[in-house]
Short mmCIF file of C-alpha atoms in Angstrom, two decimals:
data_model
loop_
_atom_site.label_atom_id
_atom_site.label_comp_id
_atom_site.label_asym_id
_atom_site.label_seq_id
_atom_site.Cartn_x
_atom_site.Cartn_y
_atom_site.Cartn_z
CA THR A 1 12.48 15.42 13.04
CA GLU A 2 15.17 13.12 10.76
CA LYS A 3 13.86 9.88 12.38
CA LEU A 4 10.14 10.59 10.88
CA LEU A 5 11.17 12.10 7.80
CA ALA A 6 13.28 8.59 7.08
CA ARG A 7 9.85 6.95 8.15
CA TYR A 8 7.91 9.07 5.72
CA ARG A 9 10.60 8.44 2.83
CA GLY A 10 10.51 4.36 3.29
CA SER A 11 6.96 4.51 3.48
CA TYR A 12 6.68 6.90 0.32
CA PRO A 13 9.10 5.86 -1.89
CA GLY A 14 7.91 7.59 -4.96
CA ILE A 15 7.19 11.01 -3.99
CA ASP A 16 9.48 13.41 -3.10
CA VAL A 17 8.66 13.69 0.74
CA GLU A 18 10.13 16.87 1.37
CA GLN A 19 8.43 18.94 -1.17
CA ALA A 20 5.47 16.99 -0.20
CA LEU A 21 5.93 18.36 3.38
CA ARG A 22 6.40 22.18 1.98
CA ASP A 23 3.24 21.56 0.14
CA ILE A 24 1.64 20.67 3.32
CA ARG A 25 2.85 23.25 4.97
CA GLU A 26 1.96 25.82 2.23
CA TRP A 27 -1.36 24.33 2.09
CA ASN A 28 -2.23 25.13 6.00
CA LEU A 29 -0.74 28.68 5.80
CA ALA A 30 -3.08 29.38 2.97
CA ASN A 31 -6.16 27.78 4.61
CA PRO A 32 -6.16 28.98 8.03
CA ARG A 33 -9.64 28.05 8.82
CA LYS A 34 -8.74 24.40 7.92
CA ARG A 35 -5.56 24.19 9.43
CA LYS A 36 -4.90 20.99 11.46
CA THR A 37 -4.63 21.00 15.11
CA PRO A 38 -1.59 19.35 16.70
CA ALA A 39 -3.34 16.21 17.57
CA GLY A 40 -4.76 15.82 13.61
CA ILE A 41 -1.55 16.81 11.84
CA GLU A 42 0.09 13.61 11.51
CA SER A 43 -3.27 11.99 10.02
CA HIS A 44 -2.99 15.03 7.76
CA ILE A 45 0.37 14.45 6.76
CA THR A 46 0.25 10.81 6.09
CA GLY A 47 -3.30 11.26 4.47
CA TRP A 48 -1.47 13.76 1.87
CA LEU A 49 1.60 11.58 1.53
CA ALA A 50 -0.84 8.47 0.50
CA LEU A 51 -2.66 10.60 -1.74
CA GLU A 52 0.49 11.58 -3.69
CA GLN A 53 2.13 8.42 -3.47
CA ASN A 54 -1.05 6.95 -4.98
CA LYS A 55 -0.92 9.54 -7.70
CA ALA A 56 2.58 9.11 -8.64
CA GLY A 57 1.55 5.24 -9.06
CA ARG A 58 -1.20 5.90 -11.42
CA ALA A 59 1.39 8.01 -13.54
CA GLY A 60 3.51 5.13 -13.76
CA GLY A 61 6.46 6.20 -11.35
CA THR A 62 8.75 9.09 -10.49
CA THR A 63 9.73 9.61 -14.09
CA VAL A 64 6.56 11.42 -14.92
CA ALA A 65 5.82 14.99 -13.84
CA PRO A 66 3.90 15.01 -10.52
CA ALA A 67 -0.16 16.52 -11.03
CA PRO A 68 -0.37 19.88 -9.41
CA SER A 69 -0.81 19.45 -5.65
CA ARG A 70 -3.60 20.87 -3.68
CA GLN A 71 -1.18 23.29 -2.29
CA GLU A 72 -0.48 24.69 -5.93
CA ASP A 73 -4.43 24.55 -6.94
CA ALA A 74 -5.38 26.39 -4.01
CA ILE A 75 -2.44 29.22 -5.03
CA ALA A 76 -3.74 29.37 -8.14
CA ARG A 77 -7.45 29.91 -7.02
CA ALA A 78 -6.23 32.68 -4.74
CA ARG A 79 -4.28 34.59 -7.46
CA ARG A 80 -7.15 34.61 -9.93
CA PHE A 81 -9.31 35.87 -7.27
CA GLY A 82 -6.83 38.40 -5.82
CA ASN A 83 -6.60 36.71 -2.37
CA GLU A 84 -2.95 35.81 -2.28
#
């Protein structure tokens, strides 16, 4: 919802929240056995966003290109092994 999205943007100002949410979605689709349940998804999302925020902070802010996300790493591994 917009209210939840606004909350995430306020809590994690150093990252592109919408992109991080797309990354989370793709990671869950690429990892069906590790996919989170409805009861655990908010914890999964906030943990992921916090990790991305911390990475952005170590990189000196949002002016530096972000490191590849876990989702991007998972896709790259799947492509290397022919598991797209």
